Amino acid sequence: MGSVSDPSPLNFEERRISSTMTIQDSGFMMEDGVSCLPCTPEEQKRIVTELKNESESNLKEGNLYFVISSRWFRRWERYVGVDADRNLNQSSDSRHSITASSNMEEMPGPIDNSDIVQNGSDGVCKEDDIQLRGMLMEGQDYVLVPQKVWEKLHEWYKGGPALPRKMILQGVYHRNFDVEVYPLCLNLIDSRDESQLAIWLSRKASVTELFQRVCALRGVEQDKVRIWDFFNKRKHAQLFASNKSLEESNLQMDQDILLEQLDGHQSSRFGMDSTGNELALVSVEPSRSSYTFAGGPALSNGHSSGYKSNLYPGGSIGLGLTDRSDSFDAYNSVRKGETRGLTGLQNLGNTCFMNSALQCLVHTPPLVEYFLKDYSDEINTQNPLGMHGELALAFGELLRKLWSSGQTSIAPRVFKGKLARFAPQFSGYNQHDSQELLAFLLDGLHEDLNRVKQKPYIEMKDADNRPDEEVAAESWKNHKARNDSVIVDVCQGQYKSTLVCPVCSKISITFDPFMYLSLPLPSTVTRTMVVTVFYGDGSGLPMSYTVSVLKNGFCKDLLLALRTACCLKTDENLLLAEVYENKIYRFLEVPLEPLVSIKDDEHIVAFRYQKKGMEKTKLVIFHRWHEKSKSDYLKSGKELFGTPLITYLEGDQISGADIETAVSKLLSPFKRMCSSDKFHIGKDNDFLSDGLNETCSSSVAHSVENAEFEGTSNMDLSLWLHLTDDRVMTFKPLKKDTLFESGKILRVVLYWTDKEQELYDSNYLKDLPEVHKAEFTAKKTRQEAISLSSCLDAFLVEEPLGPDDMWYCPRCKEHRQAIKKLDLWKLPEIIVFHLKRFTYGRYLKNKIDTFVNFPIHNLDLSKYVLNKDGLSYIYELYAISNHYGGLGGGHYTAYAKLVEENSWYHFDDSHVSPVNESDITTSAAYLLFYKRVGSETKMETEESSHSRPVS
């Protein structure tokens, strides 16, 4: 690993081999399914819990954690009986406790991380080490375990590959620990031969460490080379060996760095731009950060010669590098007829969430007006709650570049670096929530621009039955005495909060400020799921059914809906299973298993049987294409295809002939209809006719020709079947006279030769539909639409506090589950509505895609405002932050309106395009930005009151 120096007990080749070990090789399962693990499941759970607690009590930078696939780890948790969140709604006597004496199928097998690692080269990031797939989400795709936990799990189960990651310390004021799951990948371009090589390093590694790694890999001496920040194939800055981290140097995931030799052998094309001119270079650390507000001249390299050559002489504020575009960098070269404000933001690695929120903010008219003027006198460097003005300076610099002319797109690297420093929760390269970023930005900008330099102490008074108008005015005055900024002027409103004790009826009324309103979506309690039902007795073709169930329901609810959809008979039952990589990953046999454990991108099947047969021997049939060569035949079974079939066998003694008969019966619905010696697919999606062509039906009993290799002779079955294990890693030819005891789970692999492909239509086994196909485009599903007003009503409804959020009653002197009621008292000029589309749990994050019908013009909020102050509360929409698709793989964009020209535009990272107003209302809307109509006069009046900052 780039950031870990061989921490694994296995080297790379050993890890690669271990990832393909068979269950027999792993040393924990012997014949007859007897466990040879050194301890019971209960002991495993105890040991792992103790090791986790020990690790959490000794957190420090450099500690090793290991990434493990959630799929495998959940199997282990079920095996050892971990009581996860998904069982919290079950009663203690109904929970399914899995112990060593339970079904041996629940044993997880070797650690399997194959579903979270790259299977090959992915872009430029090629290295001998195994790397994670992109866009993985913790808890949903992988879990992190401390080194000692990994060592124990690997000792018990083997498998892999090992994926070690280091713990790093992040943040400036709020330091917190984080495991660097995705180290920084840099693409090294050697100008001597134009070769490219991927380098993996921690983003906390120093530039000196980068030099050492580059020089070691390329066999050069450090004092004879120089390295350039070569972002977007342009020389941005020369890197100098120092203790400065790669993150502080604004290096981004997957970007280029350029190696040049000082003897003049570098290729000349790397020092030129697209026009052949030598590039204007920005020094990596200017002695002072020059700064230009709108109106001052600017040089082409982004450094100004304006009237503010040094914002704070001798101070610590400095932006260092500036965010540069890929085109023209001057602020104020407005050409005739050119529109400003249409500059895109480049994606720096899952930063679409940041780009979306930023585009909405930089198109907020009063903020644009403010940051395009000289606001230097309002920078608050002394505020302990702020960021010494650095966030406001970085945001203002970025806004001015986005509003300069001649730009196509900006790479906001410096701004992202500030986020990593002051808000480490947004560091790295994972997808985040645009609303969470917006909340941080509004709060951070306010503190950096707070006109109050010394906050006075104010003791809050109780309402004591005073008129609401008096209490509200007092609360707002106290708030403004400590908080006075352009953000308060523009974005903050006030709501009334009423709490009533359910025991003594004590009433508490407070008036609190707000910067946005998070509105619940009152509908969408159901979930659509697609399940494919197979006949376990071979009596019909599979059918896919779409059913509607409660989102918070259980597997028993899904089974009930399926019974109705597929007209299940009273003497029949359904067996639910998840199919993953053409294998049965797990059986969903626990009735109270929550449906939230089934993700939308999974493939769920059901097998229907006679109830009386489901206590017998279970037979699982896997499918594999027949390979022509011996080397292909001996492969590990990665060529599996289609959906496994399951049936039950009768009798105390099961023979190989019985298994073949059962397999033939299950395949019978897939027989091709025969006509004129040519095969074609039957059209009926139900039972097939018995009147098949005699030649076609008789060809079932064929022999496998030219398919015998050494060690596979004496195969006396007409179908080519092999016995296998539950991992489908070992293969043993099945013979007719082989006998098995009843009650076991038997697994066989059916090899499909040319004969089977001619006789049976394998398409019925392929292409299982997902539980729910997430559409990347936003559908206007108005049939289940809800209005913005209904969301507001749900936000303002009276409701009891949750058990984890109880209120301390001053009269009872105890915490009570009080009744809470919110009311809007005062609304700001800019109001942001956050539609709460996401719900979060330990293992799953859900998204609600319901269409919210929100007005673009004339949103009248007057009826929601208690304070009748005579102001107009009519609002116009001017920006939207959109979220498309599901979680993890979703994407953020923005719609924003240029108010001056009354036109809407779509901002999709670096791409900007016009859009019709009629097309901006979609089910992807996540954040809605409204501006009060006719509020300019009021704002101008308020501005006069801030001519002098409070000291």
PDB file of N, CA and C in Angstrom, residues 625-659:
ATOM      1  N   TRP A 625     -19.760 -22.821 -18.025  1.00  0.00           N
ATOM      2  CA  TRP A 625     -19.535 -23.168 -19.431  1.00  0.00           C
ATOM      3  C   TRP A 625     -18.440 -24.220 -19.536  1.00  0.00           C
ATOM      4  N   HIS A 626     -18.621 -25.149 -20.459  1.00  0.00           N
ATOM      5  CA  HIS A 626     -17.600 -26.171 -20.710  1.00  0.00           C
ATOM      6  C   HIS A 626     -16.443 -25.556 -21.478  1.00  0.00           C
ATOM      7  N   GLU A 627     -15.240 -25.745 -20.960  1.00  0.00           N
ATOM      8  CA  GLU A 627     -14.048 -25.243 -21.637  1.00  0.00           C
ATOM      9  C   GLU A 627     -13.410 -26.377 -22.418  1.00  0.00           C
ATOM     10  N   LYS A 628     -12.804 -26.034 -23.538  1.00  0.00           N
ATOM     11  CA  LYS A 628     -12.289 -27.049 -24.455  1.00  0.00           C
ATOM     12  C   LYS A 628     -10.959 -27.641 -23.997  1.00  0.00           C
ATOM     13  N   SER A 629     -10.132 -26.835 -23.301  1.00  0.00           N
ATOM     14  CA  SER A 629      -8.789 -27.297 -22.970  1.00  0.00           C
ATOM     15  C   SER A 629      -8.706 -27.769 -21.528  1.00  0.00           C
ATOM     16  N   LYS A 630      -7.687 -28.568 -21.263  1.00  0.00           N
ATOM     17  CA  LYS A 630      -7.498 -29.082 -19.901  1.00  0.00           C
ATOM     18  C   LYS A 630      -7.172 -27.942 -18.931  1.00  0.00           C
ATOM     19  N   SER A 631      -6.369 -26.988 -19.378  1.00  0.00           N
ATOM     20  CA  SER A 631      -6.006 -25.880 -18.485  1.00  0.00           C
ATOM     21  C   SER A 631      -7.242 -25.082 -18.087  1.00  0.00           C
ATOM     22  N   ASP A 632      -8.164 -24.869 -19.025  1.00  0.00           N
ATOM     23  CA  ASP A 632      -9.401 -24.169 -18.691  1.00  0.00           C
ATOM     24  C   ASP A 632     -10.245 -25.002 -17.740  1.00  0.00           C
ATOM     25  N   TYR A 633     -10.250 -26.315 -17.965  1.00  0.00           N
ATOM     26  CA  TYR A 633     -11.049 -27.208 -17.125  1.00  0.00           C
ATOM     27  C   TYR A 633     -10.602 -27.170 -15.670  1.00  0.00           C
ATOM     28  N   LEU A 634      -9.318 -26.978 -15.453  1.00  0.00           N
ATOM     29  CA  LEU A 634      -8.776 -27.013 -14.104  1.00  0.00           C
ATOM     30  C   LEU A 634      -8.816 -25.654 -13.406  1.00  0.00           C
ATOM     31  N   LYS A 635      -9.406 -24.673 -14.032  1.00  0.00           N
ATOM     32  CA  LYS A 635      -9.486 -23.351 -13.404  1.00  0.00           C
ATOM     33  C   LYS A 635     -10.366 -23.396 -12.162  1.00  0.00           C
ATOM     34  N   SER A 636     -10.373 -22.290 -11.415  1.00  0.00           N
ATOM     35  CA  SER A 636     -11.016 -22.294 -10.090  1.00  0.00           C
ATOM     36  C   SER A 636     -12.512 -22.041 -10.135  1.00  0.00           C
ATOM     37  N   GLY A 637     -13.108 -21.977 -11.269  1.00  0.00           N
ATOM     38  CA  GLY A 637     -14.558 -21.855 -11.303  1.00  0.00           C
ATOM     39  C   GLY A 637     -15.079 -20.452 -11.438  1.00  0.00           C
ATOM     40  N   LYS A 638     -14.260 -19.506 -11.931  1.00  0.00           N
ATOM     41  CA  LYS A 638     -14.719 -18.133 -12.070  1.00  0.00           C
ATOM     42  C   LYS A 638     -15.610 -17.948 -13.279  1.00  0.00           C
ATOM     43  N   GLU A 639     -15.797 -19.030 -14.080  1.00  0.00           N
ATOM     44  CA  GLU A 639     -16.609 -18.919 -15.289  1.00  0.00           C
ATOM     45  C   GLU A 639     -18.064 -19.285 -15.022  1.00  0.00           C
ATOM     46  N   LEU A 640     -18.480 -19.249 -13.766  1.00  0.00           N
ATOM     47  CA  LEU A 640     -19.878 -19.529 -13.469  1.00  0.00           C
ATOM     48  C   LEU A 640     -20.767 -18.515 -14.171  1.00  0.00           C
ATOM     49  N   PHE A 641     -21.952 -18.940 -14.549  1.00  0.00           N
ATOM     50  CA  PHE A 641     -22.893 -18.018 -15.168  1.00  0.00           C
ATOM     51  C   PHE A 641     -24.289 -18.341 -14.661  1.00  0.00           C
ATOM     52  N   GLY A 642     -25.205 -17.418 -14.869  1.00  0.00           N
ATOM     53  CA  GLY A 642     -26.612 -17.676 -14.596  1.00  0.00           C
ATOM     54  C   GLY A 642     -26.958 -17.761 -13.120  1.00  0.00           C
ATOM     55  N   THR A 643     -28.211 -18.109 -12.885  1.00  0.00           N
ATOM     56  CA  THR A 643     -28.755 -18.216 -11.528  1.00  0.00           C
ATOM     57  C   THR A 643     -28.701 -19.658 -11.044  1.00  0.00           C
ATOM     58  N   PRO A 644     -28.145 -19.907  -9.871  1.00  0.00           N
ATOM     59  CA  PRO A 644     -28.182 -21.272  -9.336  1.00  0.00           C
ATOM     60  C   PRO A 644     -29.632 -21.732  -9.148  1.00  0.00           C
ATOM     61  N   LEU A 645     -29.861 -23.014  -9.309  1.00  0.00           N
ATOM     62  CA  LEU A 645     -31.185 -23.599  -9.099  1.00  0.00           C
ATOM     63  C   LEU A 645     -31.158 -24.428  -7.818  1.00  0.00           C
ATOM     64  N   ILE A 646     -32.305 -24.495  -7.149  1.00  0.00           N
ATOM     65  CA  ILE A 646     -32.390 -25.217  -5.880  1.00  0.00           C
ATOM     66  C   ILE A 646     -33.608 -26.133  -5.917  1.00  0.00           C
ATOM     67  N   THR A 647     -33.419 -27.336  -5.447  1.00  0.00           N
ATOM     68  CA  THR A 647     -34.528 -28.269  -5.305  1.00  0.00           C
ATOM     69  C   THR A 647     -34.283 -29.130  -4.070  1.00  0.00           C
ATOM     70  N   TYR A 648     -35.258 -29.982  -3.747  1.00  0.00           N
ATOM     71  CA  TYR A 648     -35.138 -30.877  -2.590  1.00  0.00           C
ATOM     72  C   TYR A 648     -35.250 -32.315  -3.056  1.00  0.00           C
ATOM     73  N   LEU A 649     -34.457 -33.207  -2.431  1.00  0.00           N
ATOM     74  CA  LEU A 649     -34.404 -34.617  -2.812  1.00  0.00           C
ATOM     75  C   LEU A 649     -35.013 -35.477  -1.718  1.00  0.00           C
ATOM     76  N   GLU A 650     -35.753 -36.496  -2.139  1.00  0.00           N
ATOM     77  CA  GLU A 650     -36.389 -37.411  -1.188  1.00  0.00           C
ATOM     78  C   GLU A 650     -35.524 -38.640  -0.975  1.00  0.00           C
ATOM     79  N   GLY A 651     -35.759 -39.327   0.133  1.00  0.00           N
ATOM     80  CA  GLY A 651     -35.091 -40.589   0.414  1.00  0.00           C
ATOM     81  C   GLY A 651     -34.022 -40.483   1.474  1.00  0.00           C
ATOM     82  N   ASP A 652     -33.770 -41.613   2.144  1.00  0.00           N
ATOM     83  CA  ASP A 652     -32.738 -41.659   3.158  1.00  0.00           C
ATOM     84  C   ASP A 652     -31.348 -41.750   2.553  1.00  0.00           C
ATOM     85  N   GLN A 653     -31.282 -42.345   1.359  1.00  0.00           N
ATOM     86  CA  GLN A 653     -30.015 -42.462   0.646  1.00  0.00           C
ATOM     87  C   GLN A 653     -30.177 -41.791  -0.716  1.00  0.00           C
ATOM     88  N   ILE A 654     -29.289 -40.836  -1.017  1.00  0.00           N
ATOM     89  CA  ILE A 654     -29.334 -40.093  -2.275  1.00  0.00           C
ATOM     90  C   ILE A 654     -28.176 -40.557  -3.132  1.00  0.00           C
ATOM     91  N   SER A 655     -28.456 -40.949  -4.362  1.00  0.00           N
ATOM     92  CA  SER A 655     -27.405 -41.401  -5.268  1.00  0.00           C
ATOM     93  C   SER A 655     -27.106 -40.344  -6.322  1.00  0.00           C
ATOM     94  N   GLY A 656     -25.998 -40.525  -7.030  1.00  0.00           N
ATOM     95  CA  GLY A 656     -25.659 -39.629  -8.129  1.00  0.00           C
ATOM     96  C   GLY A 656     -26.719 -39.654  -9.206  1.00  0.00           C
ATOM     97  N   ALA A 657     -27.337 -40.824  -9.419  1.00  0.00           N
ATOM     98  CA  ALA A 657     -28.403 -40.924 -10.421  1.00  0.00           C
ATOM     99  C   ALA A 657     -29.606 -40.090 -10.010  1.00  0.00           C
ATOM    100  N   ASP A 658     -29.921 -40.080  -8.696  1.00  0.00           N
ATOM    101  CA  ASP A 658     -31.029 -39.256  -8.206  1.00  0.00           C
ATOM    102  C   ASP A 658     -30.765 -37.774  -8.459  1.00  0.00           C
ATOM    103  N   ILE A 659     -29.514 -37.378  -8.263  1.00  0.00           N
ATOM    104  CA  ILE A 659     -29.156 -35.976  -8.493  1.00  0.00           C
ATOM    105  C   ILE A 659     -29.311 -35.620  -9.961  1.00  0.00           C
TER     106      ILE A 659
END
